[in-house]
mmCIF file of C-alpha atoms in Angstrom:
data_model
loop_
_atom_site.group_PDB
_atom_site.id
_atom_site.type_symbol
_atom_site.label_atom_id
_atom_site.label_comp_id
_atom_site.label_asym_id
_atom_site.label_seq_id
_atom_site.Cartn_x
_atom_site.Cartn_y
_atom_site.Cartn_z
ATOM 1 C CA MET A 1 123.213 196.124 184.847
ATOM 2 C CA ARG A 2 126.954 196.520 185.436
ATOM 3 C CA VAL A 3 128.913 193.886 187.354
ATOM 4 C CA MET A 4 132.449 194.493 188.626
ATOM 5 C CA ILE A 5 134.434 191.347 189.429
ATOM 6 C CA ASP A 6 137.520 191.439 191.620
ATOM 7 C CA ALA A 7 139.980 189.755 189.257
ATOM 8 C CA THR A 8 143.142 190.225 191.319
ATOM 9 C CA PRO A 9 143.653 186.421 191.724
ATOM 10 C CA LEU A 10 144.370 186.382 187.972
ATOM 11 C CA LEU A 11 147.497 188.451 188.661
ATOM 12 C CA VAL A 12 149.116 186.066 191.143
ATOM 13 C CA ARG A 13 150.081 182.415 191.372
ATOM 14 C CA SER A 14 146.918 180.376 191.796
ATOM 15 C CA ALA A 15 145.291 177.189 190.509
ATOM 16 C CA GLY A 16 141.609 176.437 191.043
ATOM 17 C CA VAL A 17 140.398 179.970 191.806
ATOM 18 C CA LYS A 18 142.363 181.395 188.886
ATOM 19 C CA ASN A 19 140.958 178.707 186.571
ATOM 20 C CA TYR A 20 137.434 179.567 187.729
ATOM 21 C CA LEU A 21 137.812 183.336 187.345
ATOM 22 C CA TYR A 22 139.513 183.134 183.960
ATOM 23 C CA TYR A 23 136.865 181.040 182.222
ATOM 24 C CA TRP A 24 133.958 182.464 184.204
ATOM 25 C CA ILE A 25 134.730 186.079 183.314
ATOM 26 C CA GLU A 26 135.469 185.121 179.707
ATOM 27 C CA HIS A 27 132.061 183.441 179.317
ATOM 28 C CA LEU A 28 130.219 186.157 181.241
ATOM 29 C CA ARG A 29 131.652 188.698 178.804
ATOM 30 C CA ARG A 30 130.642 186.570 175.828
ATOM 31 C CA ALA A 31 127.096 186.316 177.165
ATOM 32 C CA ALA A 32 126.565 189.874 178.428
ATOM 33 C CA GLY A 33 129.281 191.996 176.822
ATOM 34 C CA ALA A 34 132.455 193.634 178.132
ATOM 35 C CA GLY A 35 130.472 196.754 179.040
ATOM 36 C CA VAL A 36 128.347 194.783 181.494
ATOM 37 C CA ILE A 37 131.140 192.638 182.976
ATOM 38 C CA VAL A 38 134.113 194.732 184.099
ATOM 39 C CA THR A 39 137.010 193.888 186.390
ATOM 40 C CA PHE A 40 138.848 195.378 189.338
ATOM 41 C CA PRO A 41 141.482 196.309 188.399
ATOM 42 C CA ALA A 42 140.627 197.089 184.777
ATOM 43 C CA LEU A 43 142.331 194.305 182.807
ATOM 44 C CA GLY A 44 140.696 194.380 179.378
ATOM 45 C CA GLU A 45 141.348 191.226 177.351
ATOM 46 C CA PHE A 46 143.180 188.428 179.150
ATOM 47 C CA GLY A 47 146.278 186.703 177.869
ATOM 48 C CA HIS A 48 146.657 182.925 178.033
ATOM 49 C CA ILE A 49 145.965 181.422 181.432
ATOM 50 C CA ARG A 50 149.163 180.506 183.269
ATOM 51 C CA HIS A 51 148.711 179.315 186.816
ATOM 52 C CA GLU A 52 152.265 180.259 187.723
ATOM 53 C CA GLN A 53 152.090 183.768 186.244
ATOM 54 C CA SER A 54 149.760 186.708 185.753
ATOM 55 C CA VAL A 55 147.333 186.599 182.816
ATOM 56 C CA ALA A 56 148.095 190.285 182.168
ATOM 57 C CA GLY A 57 151.238 192.030 180.965
ATOM 58 C CA LEU A 58 153.863 193.345 183.380
ATOM 59 C CA TRP A 59 152.510 196.911 183.507
ATOM 60 C CA ARG A 60 148.884 195.916 184.083
ATOM 61 C CA THR A 61 149.962 193.360 186.671
ATOM 62 C CA TRP A 62 151.968 195.830 188.732
ATOM 63 C CA THR A 63 149.396 198.605 188.508
ATOM 64 C CA GLY A 64 146.630 196.127 189.317
ATOM 65 C CA LEU A 65 148.394 194.778 192.391
ATOM 66 C CA GLY A 66 149.165 198.364 193.373
ATOM 67 C CA SER A 67 145.462 199.193 193.185
ATOM 68 C CA LEU A 68 144.693 196.200 195.397
ATOM 69 C CA ALA A 69 147.325 197.228 197.954
ATOM 70 C CA LEU A 70 145.990 200.796 198.034
ATOM 71 C CA ALA A 71 142.405 199.594 198.446
ATOM 72 C CA ASN A 72 143.447 197.291 201.288
ATOM 73 C CA ARG A 73 145.391 200.007 203.111
ATOM 74 C CA THR A 74 142.738 202.697 202.695
ATOM 75 C CA PRO A 75 139.352 201.413 203.851
ATOM 76 C CA LEU A 76 136.438 202.146 201.542
ATOM 77 C CA PRO A 77 137.209 205.363 199.587
ATOM 78 C CA VAL A 78 139.495 203.674 197.057
ATOM 79 C CA SER A 79 137.238 200.685 196.418
ATOM 80 C CA ASP A 80 134.160 202.935 196.339
ATOM 81 C CA TRP A 81 135.842 205.098 193.711
ATOM 82 C CA ALA A 82 136.972 202.058 191.688
ATOM 83 C CA ALA A 83 133.473 200.549 191.696
ATOM 84 C CA ARG A 84 131.641 203.736 190.745
ATOM 85 C CA GLY A 85 128.824 202.910 188.337
ATOM 86 C CA ALA A 86 128.764 199.205 189.255
ATOM 87 C CA ASP A 87 125.496 197.673 190.424
ATOM 88 C CA VAL A 88 127.155 194.512 191.740
ATOM 89 C CA PHE A 89 130.665 193.925 193.119
ATOM 90 C CA HIS A 90 131.948 190.343 193.244
ATOM 91 C CA ALA A 91 134.770 190.066 195.798
ATOM 92 C CA SER A 92 137.711 187.664 196.020
ATOM 93 C CA ASN A 93 139.575 186.689 199.185
ATOM 94 C CA LEU A 94 142.361 189.150 198.320
ATOM 95 C CA ILE A 95 140.398 192.356 198.838
ATOM 96 C CA GLU A 96 139.908 193.501 202.433
ATOM 97 C CA HIS A 97 137.583 196.474 201.953
ATOM 98 C CA PRO A 98 135.007 195.913 199.199
ATOM 99 C CA PRO A 99 132.913 198.911 198.103
ATOM 100 C CA ARG A 100 129.737 199.896 199.963
ATOM 101 C CA ARG A 101 127.744 201.373 197.097
ATOM 102 C CA ALA A 102 127.235 198.209 195.028
ATOM 103 C CA ARG A 103 125.442 195.014 195.906
ATOM 104 C CA LEU A 104 128.090 192.731 197.385
ATOM 105 C CA THR A 105 128.614 189.113 196.389
ATOM 106 C CA ALA A 106 131.351 186.472 196.219
ATOM 107 C CA THR A 107 131.937 182.847 195.255
ATOM 108 C CA ILE A 108 132.626 180.255 197.944
ATOM 109 C CA HIS A 109 135.058 177.741 196.454
ATOM 110 C CA ASP A 110 135.577 175.477 199.473
ATOM 111 C CA MET A 111 135.686 175.445 203.260
ATOM 112 C CA THR A 112 139.035 173.727 203.757
ATOM 113 C CA SER A 113 140.405 176.493 205.989
ATOM 114 C CA TRP A 114 137.797 175.465 208.566
ATOM 115 C CA LEU A 115 137.534 171.749 207.899
ATOM 116 C CA LEU A 116 141.243 171.003 207.322
ATOM 117 C CA PRO A 117 143.160 174.003 208.746
ATOM 118 C CA GLU A 118 146.259 171.893 209.351
ATOM 119 C CA PHE A 119 146.732 171.667 205.582
ATOM 120 C CA HIS A 120 146.975 175.440 205.057
ATOM 121 C CA ALA A 121 149.671 178.073 205.463
ATOM 122 C CA ALA A 122 148.979 180.738 208.095
ATOM 123 C CA GLY A 123 148.638 183.469 205.464
ATOM 124 C CA ASN A 124 145.940 181.536 203.615
ATOM 125 C CA LEU A 125 144.008 180.982 206.834
ATOM 126 C CA ARG A 126 144.074 184.708 207.629
ATOM 127 C CA ALA A 127 142.905 185.614 204.127
ATOM 128 C CA ASP A 128 140.043 183.123 204.269
ATOM 129 C CA ARG A 129 138.906 184.378 207.663
ATOM 130 C CA ARG A 130 138.820 187.948 206.326
ATOM 131 C CA PHE A 131 136.906 186.639 203.323
ATOM 132 C CA LEU A 132 134.324 185.041 205.611
ATOM 133 C CA GLU A 133 133.556 188.473 207.057
ATOM 134 C CA ILE A 134 132.855 189.699 203.515
ATOM 135 C CA CYS A 135 130.613 186.671 202.938
ATOM 136 C CA LYS A 136 128.645 187.480 206.087
ATOM 137 C CA ARG A 137 127.955 190.994 204.759
ATOM 138 C CA ALA A 138 127.184 189.884 201.201
ATOM 139 C CA ASP A 139 123.764 190.369 199.642
ATOM 140 C CA GLY A 140 124.084 186.971 197.971
ATOM 141 C CA LEU A 141 126.687 184.259 197.466
ATOM 142 C CA ILE A 142 127.554 181.628 194.867
ATOM 143 C CA ALA A 143 128.730 178.158 195.927
ATOM 144 C CA VAL A 144 130.451 175.993 193.316
ATOM 145 C CA SER A 145 128.715 172.832 194.583
ATOM 146 C CA GLN A 146 125.911 171.766 196.895
ATOM 147 C CA SER A 147 128.560 170.164 199.092
ATOM 148 C CA THR A 148 130.343 173.500 199.479
ATOM 149 C CA LYS A 149 127.071 175.260 200.295
ATOM 150 C CA ASN A 150 126.269 172.657 202.945
ATOM 151 C CA ASP A 151 129.699 173.115 204.526
ATOM 152 C CA ALA A 152 129.424 176.915 204.453
ATOM 153 C CA VAL A 153 126.098 176.734 206.279
ATOM 154 C CA LEU A 154 127.238 174.107 208.786
ATOM 155 C CA VAL A 155 130.760 175.340 209.522
ATOM 156 C CA ALA A 156 130.519 179.103 209.014
ATOM 157 C CA GLY A 157 126.876 179.640 209.883
ATOM 158 C CA LEU A 158 126.083 181.407 206.618
ATOM 159 C CA PRO A 159 122.347 181.625 205.883
ATOM 160 C CA PRO A 160 121.367 179.023 203.272
ATOM 161 C CA GLU A 161 118.835 181.329 201.616
ATOM 162 C CA LYS A 162 121.682 183.669 200.651
ATOM 163 C CA ILE A 163 123.672 180.962 198.829
ATOM 164 C CA THR A 164 122.954 179.878 195.255
ATOM 165 C CA VAL A 165 124.639 176.729 193.917
ATOM 166 C CA ILE A 166 126.105 177.288 190.448
ATOM 167 C CA HIS A 167 128.457 174.524 189.340
ATOM 168 C CA SER A 168 131.731 175.502 187.710
ATOM 169 C CA GLY A 169 132.470 174.539 184.114
ATOM 170 C CA VAL A 170 135.006 172.593 182.099
ATOM 171 C CA ALA A 171 137.027 174.264 179.353
ATOM 172 C CA ASP A 172 136.027 173.295 175.813
ATOM 173 C CA ALA A 173 139.533 171.983 175.092
ATOM 174 C CA PHE A 174 138.909 168.887 177.237
ATOM 175 C CA PHE A 175 135.855 167.741 175.277
ATOM 176 C CA ALA A 176 137.528 167.340 171.885
ATOM 177 C CA VAL A 177 141.206 166.402 172.076
ATOM 178 C CA GLU A 178 142.651 165.444 168.701
ATOM 179 C CA ALA A 179 144.687 162.257 168.387
ATOM 180 C CA GLY A 180 147.600 164.193 166.926
ATOM 181 C CA THR A 181 147.909 166.390 170.011
ATOM 182 C CA ILE A 182 147.860 163.312 172.250
ATOM 183 C CA ASP A 183 150.720 161.778 170.257
ATOM 184 C CA ALA A 184 152.613 165.059 170.445
ATOM 185 C CA ILE A 185 152.200 165.304 174.217
ATOM 186 C CA ARG A 186 153.448 161.738 174.674
ATOM 187 C CA LYS A 187 156.582 162.638 172.737
ATOM 188 C CA ARG A 188 157.061 165.984 174.510
ATOM 189 C CA TYR A 189 157.016 164.376 177.946
ATOM 190 C CA ALA A 190 158.573 161.050 176.844
ATOM 191 C CA LEU A 191 155.568 159.023 177.994
ATOM 192 C CA GLU A 192 156.225 155.766 176.203
ATOM 193 C CA ARG A 193 154.184 153.439 178.425
ATOM 194 C CA PRO A 194 150.465 153.611 179.278
ATOM 195 C CA PHE A 195 150.018 155.577 182.479
ATOM 196 C CA VAL A 196 147.903 156.339 185.525
ATOM 197 C CA LEU A 197 147.603 160.114 185.883
ATOM 198 C CA PHE A 198 147.244 162.532 188.785
ATOM 199 C CA ILE A 199 147.081 166.299 188.209
ATOM 200 C CA GLY A 200 147.103 168.773 191.081
ATOM 201 C CA THR A 201 149.209 170.964 193.322
ATOM 202 C CA ILE A 202 151.533 168.947 195.537
ATOM 203 C CA GLU A 203 149.980 169.703 198.934
ATOM 204 C CA PRO A 204 148.749 167.587 201.865
ATOM 205 C CA ARG A 205 145.038 167.742 200.956
ATOM 206 C CA LYS A 206 145.716 165.994 197.639
ATOM 207 C CA ASN A 207 146.779 162.818 199.469
ATOM 208 C CA ILE A 208 149.875 162.162 197.348
ATOM 209 C CA ASP A 209 151.534 159.869 199.896
ATOM 210 C CA ARG A 210 148.541 157.528 199.896
ATOM 211 C CA LEU A 211 148.471 157.532 196.096
ATOM 212 C CA LEU A 212 152.140 156.518 196.034
ATOM 213 C CA ASP A 213 151.510 153.833 198.664
ATOM 214 C CA ALA A 214 148.535 152.423 196.739
ATOM 215 C CA TYR A 215 150.370 152.408 193.433
ATOM 216 C CA GLY A 216 153.361 150.744 195.080
ATOM 217 C CA ALA A 217 151.028 148.035 196.424
ATOM 218 C CA LEU A 218 149.837 147.034 192.940
ATOM 219 C CA VAL A 219 151.139 143.733 191.659
ATOM 220 C CA PRO A 220 154.466 144.111 189.820
ATOM 221 C CA ASP A 221 152.959 143.230 186.434
ATOM 222 C CA LEU A 222 150.550 146.173 186.611
ATOM 223 C CA ARG A 223 153.284 148.584 187.711
ATOM 224 C CA GLU A 224 155.431 147.370 184.851
ATOM 225 C CA GLU A 225 152.653 147.919 182.316
ATOM 226 C CA PHE A 226 151.276 151.206 183.689
ATOM 227 C CA GLN A 227 153.530 153.909 185.063
ATOM 228 C CA LEU A 228 152.265 156.506 187.545
ATOM 229 C CA VAL A 229 152.529 160.074 186.266
ATOM 230 C CA ILE A 230 152.095 163.047 188.611
ATOM 231 C CA ALA A 231 151.744 166.555 187.210
ATOM 232 C CA GLY A 232 151.433 169.770 189.175
ATOM 233 C CA PRO A 233 153.464 172.501 190.837
ATOM 234 C CA ALA A 234 155.224 171.854 194.118
ATOM 235 C CA GLY A 235 153.017 173.528 196.697
ATOM 236 C CA TRP A 236 153.325 173.322 200.465
ATOM 237 C CA ALA A 237 153.660 169.572 200.885
ATOM 238 C CA PRO A 238 156.100 168.270 203.507
ATOM 239 C CA GLN A 239 159.624 167.630 202.289
ATOM 240 C CA SER A 240 159.056 163.923 202.881
ATOM 241 C CA THR A 241 156.290 163.947 200.242
ATOM 242 C CA ILE A 242 158.407 165.940 197.788
ATOM 243 C CA ALA A 243 161.209 163.395 198.206
ATOM 244 C CA ARG A 244 158.822 160.542 197.345
ATOM 245 C CA LEU A 245 157.825 162.010 193.973
ATOM 246 C CA SER A 246 160.753 160.101 192.473
ATOM 247 C CA GLU A 247 158.645 156.945 193.013
ATOM 248 C CA ALA A 248 156.524 158.154 190.084
ATOM 249 C CA ARG A 249 157.201 160.040 186.887
ATOM 250 C CA TYR A 250 156.910 163.612 188.160
ATOM 251 C CA LEU A 251 156.384 166.221 185.436
ATOM 252 C CA GLY A 252 156.200 169.302 187.657
ATOM 253 C CA TYR A 253 154.081 172.216 186.524
ATOM 254 C CA VAL A 254 152.354 171.531 183.188
ATOM 255 C CA PRO A 255 151.158 174.531 181.128
ATOM 256 C CA GLU A 256 147.408 174.914 180.679
ATOM 257 C CA ALA A 257 147.722 174.281 176.934
ATOM 258 C CA ASP A 258 149.148 170.803 177.643
ATOM 259 C CA LEU A 259 146.613 169.710 180.263
ATOM 260 C CA ALA A 260 143.839 168.524 177.936
ATOM 261 C CA PRO A 261 146.025 166.291 175.711
ATOM 262 C CA LEU A 262 147.988 165.030 178.734
ATOM 263 C CA THR A 263 144.734 164.092 180.466
ATOM 264 C CA ALA A 264 143.320 162.448 177.352
ATOM 265 C CA ALA A 265 146.512 160.400 176.950
ATOM 266 C CA ALA A 266 146.062 158.683 180.324
ATOM 267 C CA THR A 267 144.668 155.175 180.732
ATOM 268 C CA ILE A 268 142.958 156.151 183.983
ATOM 269 C CA PHE A 269 142.847 159.303 186.125
ATOM 270 C CA VAL A 270 143.248 158.962 189.901
ATOM 271 C CA TYR A 271 142.401 161.746 192.345
ATOM 272 C CA PRO A 272 142.249 160.644 196.018
ATOM 273 C CA SER A 273 141.801 164.156 197.433
ATOM 274 C CA LEU A 274 140.676 164.535 201.041
ATOM 275 C CA TYR A 275 138.393 167.463 200.166
ATOM 276 C CA GLU A 276 137.346 169.421 197.088
ATOM 277 C CA GLY A 277 134.960 172.333 196.695
ATOM 278 C CA PHE A 278 134.334 171.285 193.092
ATOM 279 C CA GLY A 279 137.205 169.244 191.658
ATOM 280 C CA PHE A 280 138.283 170.646 188.293
ATOM 281 C CA PRO A 281 140.770 167.840 187.461
ATOM 282 C CA VAL A 282 138.090 165.160 187.899
ATOM 283 C CA ALA A 283 135.531 166.982 185.734
ATOM 284 C CA GLN A 284 138.213 167.615 183.112
ATOM 285 C CA ALA A 285 139.242 163.951 183.019
ATOM 286 C CA MET A 286 135.625 162.897 182.519
ATOM 287 C CA ALA A 287 135.257 165.445 179.706
ATOM 288 C CA ALA A 288 138.348 163.975 178.042
ATOM 289 C CA GLY A 289 136.833 160.486 178.162
ATOM 290 C CA VAL A 290 139.271 159.129 180.752
ATOM 291 C CA PRO A 291 137.889 156.762 183.439
ATOM 292 C CA VAL A 292 138.251 158.148 186.958
ATOM 293 C CA VAL A 293 139.008 156.830 190.436
ATOM 294 C CA THR A 294 138.322 159.471 193.069
ATOM 295 C CA SER A 295 137.228 160.036 196.658
ATOM 296 C CA ASN A 296 133.783 159.499 198.125
ATOM 297 C CA VAL A 297 133.952 162.745 200.134
ATOM 298 C CA SER A 298 132.976 166.420 199.774
ATOM 299 C CA SER A 299 131.863 167.487 196.281
ATOM 300 C CA LEU A 300 133.422 164.614 194.346
ATOM 301 C CA PRO A 301 130.405 162.229 194.380
ATOM 302 C CA GLU A 302 128.236 165.207 193.382
ATOM 303 C CA VAL A 303 130.454 165.967 190.384
ATOM 304 C CA THR A 304 131.016 162.387 189.219
ATOM 305 C CA GLY A 305 127.542 160.965 189.795
ATOM 306 C CA GLU A 306 127.604 157.330 188.611
ATOM 307 C CA ALA A 307 130.541 157.964 186.282
ATOM 308 C CA ALA A 308 133.546 157.074 188.474
ATOM 309 C CA LEU A 309 134.855 154.532 190.966
ATOM 310 C CA LEU A 310 134.636 156.122 194.421
ATOM 311 C CA ILE A 311 136.905 155.167 197.304
ATOM 312 C CA ASP A 312 137.575 156.145 200.905
ATOM 313 C CA PRO A 313 140.584 158.475 200.473
ATOM 314 C CA ARG A 314 142.019 157.339 203.813
ATOM 315 C CA SER A 315 142.106 153.676 202.740
ATOM 316 C CA THR A 316 145.208 152.617 200.833
ATOM 317 C CA SER A 317 143.727 149.199 200.076
ATOM 318 C CA GLU A 318 140.506 150.638 198.610
ATOM 319 C CA LEU A 319 142.510 152.937 196.366
ATOM 320 C CA ARG A 320 144.825 150.102 195.287
ATOM 321 C CA ASP A 321 141.919 147.766 194.553
ATOM 322 C CA ALA A 322 140.005 150.382 192.539
ATOM 323 C CA MET A 323 143.057 151.145 190.416
ATOM 324 C CA ALA A 324 143.694 147.448 189.827
ATOM 325 C CA ARG A 325 140.057 146.786 188.950
ATOM 326 C CA LEU A 326 140.035 149.545 186.362
ATOM 327 C CA LEU A 327 143.450 148.746 184.896
ATOM 328 C CA LEU A 328 142.493 145.080 184.483
ATOM 329 C CA SER A 329 139.126 145.734 182.825
ATOM 330 C CA PRO A 330 139.039 147.463 179.414
ATOM 331 C CA ASP A 331 135.246 146.992 179.397
ATOM 332 C CA LEU A 332 134.797 148.875 182.673
ATOM 333 C CA ARG A 333 137.146 151.596 181.473
ATOM 334 C CA GLY A 334 135.031 151.991 178.353
ATOM 335 C CA GLN A 335 131.802 152.178 180.348
ATOM 336 C CA LEU A 336 133.150 154.817 182.732
ATOM 337 C CA ALA A 337 134.683 156.813 179.884
ATOM 338 C CA THR A 338 131.292 157.043 178.162
ATOM 339 C CA ARG A 339 129.421 157.844 181.372
ATOM 340 C CA GLY A 340 132.044 160.389 182.360
ATOM 341 C CA LYS A 341 131.874 162.285 179.092
ATOM 342 C CA ASP A 342 128.078 162.446 179.356
ATOM 343 C CA ARG A 343 128.320 163.620 182.960
ATOM 344 C CA ALA A 344 130.914 166.291 182.162
ATOM 345 C CA ARG A 345 128.584 167.862 179.605
ATOM 346 C CA GLU A 346 126.496 169.016 182.557
ATOM 347 C CA PHE A 347 129.368 171.304 183.574
ATOM 348 C CA ARG A 348 129.688 173.871 180.796
ATOM 349 C CA TRP A 349 130.917 177.415 181.276
ATOM 350 C CA GLU A 350 128.075 178.702 179.097
ATOM 351 C CA THR A 351 125.567 177.312 181.600
ATOM 352 C CA CYS A 352 127.552 178.644 184.545
ATOM 353 C CA ALA A 353 127.664 182.129 182.985
ATOM 354 C CA ALA A 354 123.939 182.169 182.159
ATOM 355 C CA ARG A 355 122.973 181.136 185.688
ATOM 356 C CA SER A 356 125.411 183.667 187.158
ATOM 357 C CA LEU A 357 123.863 186.505 185.149
ATOM 358 C CA ASP A 358 120.429 185.494 186.442
ATOM 359 C CA PHE A 359 121.887 185.506 189.955
ATOM 360 C CA PHE A 360 123.318 189.015 189.507
ATOM 361 C CA GLU A 361 120.013 190.290 188.140
ATOM 362 C CA GLY A 362 118.281 188.924 191.209
ATOM 363 C CA LEU A 363 120.508 190.997 193.493
ATOM 364 C CA ILE A 364 119.562 194.339 191.978
#
């Protein structure tokens, strides 16, 4: 078996999809070998993951993006030539003309372009609608959660028998963060007080305004003891939201290498997203042993199980009360930290890779 994975999202600015592809391909190669798992374009070994930059060097990035542009401008012959010898081709939403000679598949990460189109740029909506046409032609599809599969069937009309749920994983770094690295990260970012943490791109779906409102509604003593820290690149949030980031300690983009110790340093992790296909930051916080407050919508209850406090993400008072309850109760924090770590162990990249290889085999 030879599987070619469209890895072009690794060459551009991206967050969740890039995180998925980076660790997924890495663990697929470990399990099956680099001769079985190849990429379009050919990238060889990856560098460190950087959500703001390509994981490849300058030359491989430019030639890779050039290959993508050529494949998109010239229907079929270029992608057919690139995928010669592949039994399975796994497409991303960046390729417009996947090859015809391999079994076609893709991963559905979320359905926000259909459920919350007002939160997306026009270019993203166009790309996702093209991607849906690929999904309709696919021989089989992966969904990163049961919630995402349900939405794909309900909203896009994709046949459920074609979709296999394979949960994403959590990087090993989050499961064993050393105390020394936590101390170092506190010093690096000058985090002297205990803090409530949010990590994510600053965009409307992440519900930053409500988080700021809820934190601001905490009693003064709690706000004095626990600062709110927000980490993540500025995305496509309204300027009014960007202006409000000064109400918290805003760190901006945080390199991947700093995410695990930063997460582990938090007193609690809060993620009131309006929709997630999987929810990497929540799973990572649980793996790091940090108690979580998150939304009771989309995939988030599926990922957290009984290991988090769930709230209506459109209710400021529910979010405020859940934060206060957790900040005021060390015992509850300890219980959720233990449950969360146990729950996160169910989301390992080794398991994801093994199930994905079985899925690919089933397509041939």
